[in-house]
XYZ file of N, CA and C in Angstrom:
129
model
N -9.267 5.108 0.990
C -8.083 4.895 0.600
C -7.787 3.465 1.410
N -7.719 3.384 2.540
C -7.646 2.419 3.494
C -8.488 1.240 2.859
N -9.584 1.257 2.327
C -10.240 0.384 1.800
C -9.749 -0.537 0.488
N -9.203 0.527 -0.391
C -8.513 -0.174 -1.279
C -7.314 -0.812 -1.068
N -6.427 -0.437 -0.096
C -5.122 -0.976 0.398
C -5.685 -2.320 0.995
N -6.635 -2.483 1.553
C -7.028 -3.595 2.186
C -7.454 -4.480 0.974
N -8.364 -4.232 0.271
C -8.338 -5.282 -1.018
C -7.181 -5.633 -1.868
N -6.252 -4.874 -1.901
C -5.113 -5.496 -2.474
C -4.174 -6.019 -1.692
N -4.449 -6.018 -0.588
C -3.865 -6.946 0.711
C -4.074 -8.350 0.225
N -5.078 -8.649 -0.027
C -5.527 -10.022 -0.307
C -5.090 -10.731 -1.792
N -4.449 -9.723 -2.468
C -3.969 -10.080 -3.956
C -2.502 -10.546 -3.504
N -1.869 -11.552 -3.837
C -0.640 -12.321 -3.922
C 0.251 -11.259 -4.287
N 0.168 -10.785 -5.602
C 1.049 -9.641 -6.151
C 0.282 -8.531 -6.168
N 0.823 -7.514 -5.586
C 0.351 -6.006 -5.487
C 0.905 -5.444 -6.517
N 0.167 -4.783 -7.679
C 0.554 -4.247 -8.635
C -0.003 -3.162 -8.484
N 1.085 -1.701 -8.316
C 0.715 -0.592 -8.491
C 1.344 0.246 -9.652
N 0.716 1.103 -9.778
C 1.584 2.403 -11.066
C 2.473 3.096 -10.275
N 3.541 3.559 -10.833
C 4.439 4.279 -10.325
C 4.168 5.517 -9.620
N 3.260 6.085 -10.027
C 2.496 7.091 -9.090
C 1.700 6.795 -7.825
N 0.778 5.553 -7.987
C 0.261 5.219 -6.730
C 1.201 4.891 -5.878
N 2.392 4.257 -6.129
C 3.227 3.860 -5.407
C 4.207 4.969 -4.554
N 4.267 6.252 -5.387
C 4.941 7.287 -4.650
C 3.916 7.954 -3.711
N 2.617 7.804 -4.150
C 1.628 8.622 -3.230
C 1.245 7.657 -1.784
N 1.375 6.557 -2.074
C 1.213 5.571 -1.180
C 2.312 5.648 -0.160
N 3.844 5.749 -0.554
C 4.501 6.002 0.195
C 4.804 7.154 1.197
N 4.419 8.295 0.468
C 4.205 9.777 1.111
C 3.236 9.349 2.149
N 2.125 9.040 2.031
C 0.919 8.924 2.924
C 1.498 8.174 4.295
N 2.545 7.033 3.871
C 2.632 6.131 4.908
C 4.202 6.448 5.690
N 4.651 7.611 5.171
C 5.734 8.410 5.814
C 7.090 7.501 5.444
N 6.884 7.031 3.993
C 8.118 6.315 3.049
C 8.113 5.036 3.538
N 6.943 4.128 4.115
C 7.055 2.888 4.316
C 6.646 2.128 2.972
N 7.577 0.868 2.765
C 7.437 0.344 1.677
C 5.990 -0.351 0.948
N 5.851 -0.280 0.030
C 4.609 -0.535 -0.839
C 4.059 -2.196 -0.196
N 5.103 -3.058 0.015
C 4.839 -3.930 0.446
C 4.315 -4.007 1.989
N 4.812 -3.355 2.697
C 4.306 -3.058 4.195
C 2.959 -2.540 4.154
N 2.927 -1.519 3.378
C 1.274 -0.894 3.179
C 0.636 -1.962 2.590
N 0.675 -2.826 1.706
C -0.181 -3.709 1.287
C -0.478 -4.451 2.445
N 0.475 -5.119 3.115
C 0.274 -5.955 4.079
C -0.358 -5.396 5.445
N -1.019 -4.028 5.194
C -1.781 -3.346 6.587
C -0.530 -2.882 7.850
N 0.844 -3.152 7.628
C 1.487 -2.801 8.603
C 1.633 -1.337 9.027
N 1.112 -0.635 8.223
C 1.170 0.881 8.533
C -0.238 1.445 9.327
N -1.053 0.254 9.081
C -2.348 0.405 9.696
C -2.628 -0.202 10.595
N -1.902 0.016 11.744
C -2.237 -0.909 13.095
C -3.132 -0.463 13.817
């Protein structure tokens, strides 16, 4: 999962489906998709 997020972080526009966004927010404890994409959650 982290590998997929790292790959997406290099993309200017992060495109996620609604379901992917929901799952990522749940995993990140409610962090925004943008923060996840930037790796802010994975310090």
